[in-house]
Coordinates of C-alpha atoms and ligand atoms in Angstrom, one line a residue:
M5 CA 42.0 107.1 11.6
K6 CA 39.3 107.2 14.3
K7 CA 36.4 104.9 14.4
A8 CA 33.1 106.6 14.5
I9 CA 31.0 105.2 17.6
L10 CA 28.1 107.5 17.2
S11 CA 26.9 109.4 14.0
A12 CA 23.9 111.5 13.2
K13 CA 22.5 112.1 9.9
G14 CA 19.8 114.7 9.1
L15 CA 19.2 115.0 13.0
C16 CA 16.0 117.2 13.4
K17 CA 14.2 117.9 16.9
S18 CA 11.2 120.1 17.2
F19 CA 8.7 120.7 19.8
A20 CA 4.8 121.3 19.2
H21 CA 3.1 123.7 21.7
N22 CA -0.5 124.9 20.9
G23 CA -0.1 124.3 17.4
V24 CA 3.2 126.2 17.2
Q25 CA 6.5 124.2 15.9
T26 CA 9.8 125.0 17.6
H27 CA 12.4 123.6 15.5
V28 CA 15.6 123.3 18.1
I29 CA 18.1 121.0 16.1
T30 CA 17.8 121.4 12.3
N31 CA 19.4 118.8 10.1
V32 CA 22.5 118.1 11.9
D33 CA 25.1 115.8 10.4
V34 CA 27.7 114.8 13.2
E35 CA 30.1 112.1 14.2
F36 CA 31.6 111.1 17.3
Y37 CA 34.6 109.1 17.5
E38 CA 35.8 106.2 19.8
G39 CA 38.2 107.1 22.4
D40 CA 37.5 111.0 22.0
F41 CA 36.6 113.3 24.8
T42 CA 34.4 115.5 22.8
I43 CA 33.2 118.7 24.3
V44 CA 29.8 120.4 23.3
M45 CA 29.6 124.1 23.8
G46 CA 27.5 127.0 22.7
A47 CA 25.3 129.7 24.1
S48 CA 22.6 128.9 26.5
G49 CA 19.5 127.9 24.5
S50 CA 21.5 126.8 21.5
G51 CA 20.2 123.1 21.6
K52 CA 22.9 121.5 23.4
S53 CA 21.0 119.3 25.9
T54 CA 18.5 118.8 23.2
M55 CA 20.8 117.4 20.9
L56 CA 22.6 115.4 23.5
Y57 CA 19.1 113.7 24.4
S58 CA 18.3 113.0 20.8
L59 CA 21.8 111.4 20.3
S60 CA 21.6 109.4 23.4
G61 CA 18.4 107.9 23.1
M62 CA 17.0 109.8 26.0
D63 CA 14.5 111.4 23.7
R64 CA 13.4 110.6 20.2
P65 CA 14.4 112.8 17.4
T66 CA 11.7 114.2 15.1
G67 CA 13.8 113.6 12.1
G68 CA 17.0 111.9 10.7
E69 CA 19.0 108.8 12.0
V70 CA 21.3 108.3 14.9
F71 CA 23.8 105.2 14.5
Y72 CA 25.3 103.8 17.5
K73 CA 28.0 101.0 16.2
G74 CA 26.1 100.9 13.1
E75 CA 22.6 100.5 14.4
N76 CA 20.1 103.1 13.9
I77 CA 18.7 103.9 17.5
A78 CA 16.3 106.7 16.1
S79 CA 14.0 103.7 15.1
M80 CA 14.7 101.1 17.5
S81 CA 11.7 99.7 19.7
E82 CA 11.4 101.4 23.3
K83 CA 12.4 98.0 24.7
K84 CA 15.6 97.6 22.7
L85 CA 16.4 101.3 23.3
A86 CA 16.1 100.9 27.1
E87 CA 18.4 98.0 27.1
L88 CA 21.0 100.0 25.0
R89 CA 20.7 103.0 27.1
H90 CA 21.0 100.8 30.2
Q91 CA 24.0 98.6 28.9
D92 CA 25.9 100.8 26.6
F93 CA 25.3 104.3 27.8
G94 CA 26.3 106.2 31.0
F95 CA 24.8 109.6 32.1
I96 CA 25.7 112.4 34.3
F97 CA 23.9 115.5 34.5
Q98 CA 24.1 119.0 36.6
Q99 CA 21.7 117.4 39.2
M100 CA 23.2 114.2 40.4
H101 CA 19.7 112.3 40.8
L102 CA 21.0 110.0 43.5
I103 CA 18.3 108.0 45.2
S104 CA 18.2 109.8 48.7
N105 CA 17.2 106.8 50.8
L106 CA 20.1 104.6 49.4
T107 CA 23.7 104.8 50.2
L108 CA 26.4 105.9 47.8
F109 CA 27.4 102.1 47.6
E110 CA 23.6 101.2 46.9
N111 CA 23.2 104.0 44.4
V112 CA 26.2 102.9 42.4
A113 CA 25.6 99.2 42.8
V114 CA 21.8 99.3 41.8
P115 CA 21.9 99.8 38.0
G116 CA 24.7 96.8 38.0
Y117 CA 22.2 94.6 39.5
L118 CA 20.0 95.2 36.7
N119 CA 22.5 94.1 34.6
K120 CA 22.0 90.3 33.4
E121 CA 25.3 89.7 32.4
K122 CA 26.9 90.2 35.8
S123 CA 26.8 88.4 39.2
T124 CA 26.0 90.3 42.0
A125 CA 29.3 89.5 43.7
D126 CA 31.0 91.0 40.7
V127 CA 28.8 94.1 40.8
K128 CA 29.5 94.7 44.5
K129 CA 33.3 94.4 43.7
R130 CA 33.2 96.9 40.9
A131 CA 30.9 99.4 42.9
E132 CA 33.5 99.2 45.6
M133 CA 36.3 99.8 43.5
L134 CA 34.9 102.8 41.6
L135 CA 33.8 104.3 44.9
K136 CA 37.4 104.0 46.2
R137 CA 38.8 105.4 42.9
M138 CA 36.5 108.4 43.4
G139 CA 37.7 109.0 46.7
L140 CA 34.5 107.9 48.5
G141 CA 35.8 104.7 50.2
E142 CA 35.3 106.3 53.6
V143 CA 31.7 107.5 52.9
M144 CA 30.3 104.5 51.0
T145 CA 27.8 103.9 53.6
H146 CA 26.5 107.5 54.0
L147 CA 23.5 108.8 52.3
P148 CA 23.7 111.5 49.6
S149 CA 22.6 114.0 52.1
Q150 CA 25.3 113.2 54.2
V151 CA 28.1 114.2 51.7
S152 CA 28.9 117.2 49.8
G153 CA 28.1 118.3 46.4
G154 CA 31.3 117.3 44.9
Q155 CA 31.1 113.9 46.6
Q156 CA 27.4 113.2 45.1
Q157 CA 28.6 114.1 41.7
R158 CA 31.7 111.8 42.0
C159 CA 29.0 109.0 43.2
A160 CA 27.1 109.7 40.1
I161 CA 30.1 109.2 37.7
A162 CA 30.7 106.0 39.4
R163 CA 27.2 104.8 39.0
S164 CA 27.4 106.2 35.3
I165 CA 30.2 103.7 34.4
I166 CA 29.2 100.7 36.6
N167 CA 28.0 98.9 33.6
E168 CA 31.3 99.9 31.5
P169 CA 29.4 102.0 29.2
G170 CA 30.7 102.1 25.6
L171 CA 30.0 105.9 25.7
L172 CA 29.4 108.3 28.4
F173 CA 27.1 111.4 28.0
A174 CA 27.4 114.2 30.6
D175 CA 25.3 117.3 30.5
E176 CA 26.7 120.2 32.4
P177 CA 28.3 117.8 35.1
T178 CA 30.2 120.5 37.0
G179 CA 27.5 123.2 36.5
A180 CA 26.5 123.1 40.2
L181 CA 30.0 122.5 41.8
N182 CA 32.6 125.0 43.0
R183 CA 36.1 125.5 41.6
K184 CA 37.5 122.7 43.7
N185 CA 34.9 120.0 43.0
T186 CA 35.1 121.0 39.3
T187 CA 38.7 120.3 39.0
E188 CA 38.3 117.0 40.8
V189 CA 35.5 115.9 38.5
L190 CA 37.5 117.0 35.5
D191 CA 40.3 115.1 36.6
L192 CA 38.3 111.9 37.0
L193 CA 36.7 112.1 33.6
T194 CA 40.2 113.1 32.0
D195 CA 41.5 110.0 33.7
L196 CA 38.6 107.8 32.5
N197 CA 39.2 109.2 28.9
R198 CA 42.6 108.3 28.9
E199 CA 41.9 104.8 30.1
G200 CA 39.9 104.4 26.9
Q201 CA 36.3 105.9 27.9
S202 CA 34.7 107.8 25.1
I203 CA 32.8 110.8 26.3
I204 CA 30.5 113.4 25.0
M205 CA 30.1 116.4 27.4
V206 CA 28.0 119.4 27.1
T207 CA 29.4 122.4 29.3
H208 CA 29.5 126.2 29.7
D209 CA 33.0 125.7 31.3
M210 CA 36.1 126.8 29.5
R211 CA 38.1 124.7 32.0
A212 CA 36.4 121.6 30.7
A213 CA 36.9 122.5 27.2
L214 CA 40.7 122.4 27.7
R215 CA 40.6 118.6 28.6
A216 CA 38.8 117.8 25.5
S217 CA 40.3 116.0 22.4
R218 CA 37.6 118.0 20.3
V219 CA 35.2 120.9 20.8
V220 CA 32.0 121.1 18.7
Y221 CA 30.2 124.2 18.8
I222 CA 26.6 124.7 18.4
E223 CA 24.5 127.8 17.3
D224 CA 20.9 127.7 16.8
G225 CA 20.8 124.1 16.5
K226 CA 23.4 123.6 14.1
V227 CA 27.1 122.3 14.2
V228 CA 29.0 125.5 13.3
G229 CA 32.5 124.5 14.6
D230 CA 34.7 121.6 15.0
L231 CA 38.2 122.1 17.0
K232 CA 40.6 119.1 17.3
L233 CA 43.0 119.2 20.0
S234 CA 46.1 117.5 20.8
E235 CA 46.5 115.3 24.2
Y236 CA 45.8 117.4 27.2
L237 CA 49.0 117.8 29.4
P238 CA 48.6 119.9 32.6
E239 CA 51.8 121.4 32.1
E240 CA 50.7 122.9 28.7
E241 CA 47.4 124.3 30.0
S242 CA 48.1 128.0 29.5
K243 CA 49.2 127.2 25.8
R244 CA 45.9 125.3 25.3
E245 CA 43.8 128.0 27.3
K246 CA 45.0 130.5 24.5
Q247 CA 44.3 128.1 21.7
V248 CA 40.9 127.2 23.0
S249 CA 39.6 130.8 23.9
S250 CA 40.9 132.0 20.7
W251 CA 38.8 129.7 18.8
L252 CA 35.8 130.1 21.0
N253 CA 36.1 133.7 20.3
S254 CA 36.3 133.3 16.6
M255 CA 32.8 131.3 17.1
G256 CA 31.2 134.4 18.8
W257 CA 31.5 132.7 22.4
Ligands
ADP324 N1 10.5 120.2 25.8 C1 10.7 121.4 25.2 N2 9.6 121.9 24.5 C2 9.7 123.2 24.1 N3 10.8 123.9 24.0 C3 12.2 123.2 24.2 C4 12.0 122.1 25.1 N4 13.3 121.7 25.2 C5 14.0 122.7 24.8 N5 13.4 123.5 24.2 C6 13.8 124.8 23.6 O1 14.9 124.4 22.7 C7 15.9 125.4 22.8 C8 17.3 124.9 23.2 O2 17.2 124.2 24.6 P1 18.3 123.4 25.2 O3 18.6 122.3 24.5 O4 17.9 123.2 26.6 O5 19.5 124.4 25.1 P2 21.0 124.5 25.7 O6 21.2 123.1 26.6 O7 21.9 124.7 24.7 O8 20.8 125.4 26.8 C9 15.6 126.4 23.9 O9 14.8 127.5 23.3 C10 14.3 125.8 24.5 O10 13.2 126.7 25.0
MG325 MG1 21.5 122.5 28.6

């Protein structure tokens, strides 16, 4: 049986504006498992990003509990939560948020330098290894503005795993990429997952869903569908496409 790495119980997130409450996430119970590549899908505005932020400690839920490796992060102190986000979680977004006046190498290494458990030399070695692995060996000393969007996103992926996170969160990481760069990013994430990286990724992209071991479907801030998939094999992609797309259709996608 798979081991839960992150679980939410009665998760709620509301926003208050001018005295009016908007309930975006309403009483969600959900578990995510170690080693899974979980994709979260749902219509635009269904609450995917809001849920991801509440689950990952980027934002505080307004109700419920979120357990990471048994600890309730919903009620953790700011200091402990910041440490957890830094040491145990990795993040990738649609916008890469690279620091514009640092080289790709520095962008990857800097979060590693803040990790007290690692020596500077070890961080540098890992940053270089990751950049090479992402196909960025030749452009490590370039600034973000000197490389393509796809290269920037691969750099952001390298940065997100510099501290060997227990869990990687991604919000539409291919949303701003063309087809070729999307495939490259999905290949990288699939490889990382095969090596054991647990991933929770929000996406609009069916092609991303094909890589998943599980697809969770969100509607109006609730989990309404949960599809478990076998291991992704490129040679079986068209068969998988049929399975996933007919399931998505049944969800009203
Ligand atoms: N900070 C906020 N204040 C008010 N409403 C918000 C805020 N963030 C998100 N929402 C609302 O929550 C709903 C879900 O948003 P979001 O989680 O971004 O959806 P998705 O990622 O699925 O497109 C939307 O109706 C959005 O307007
Ligand atoms: Mg979103």
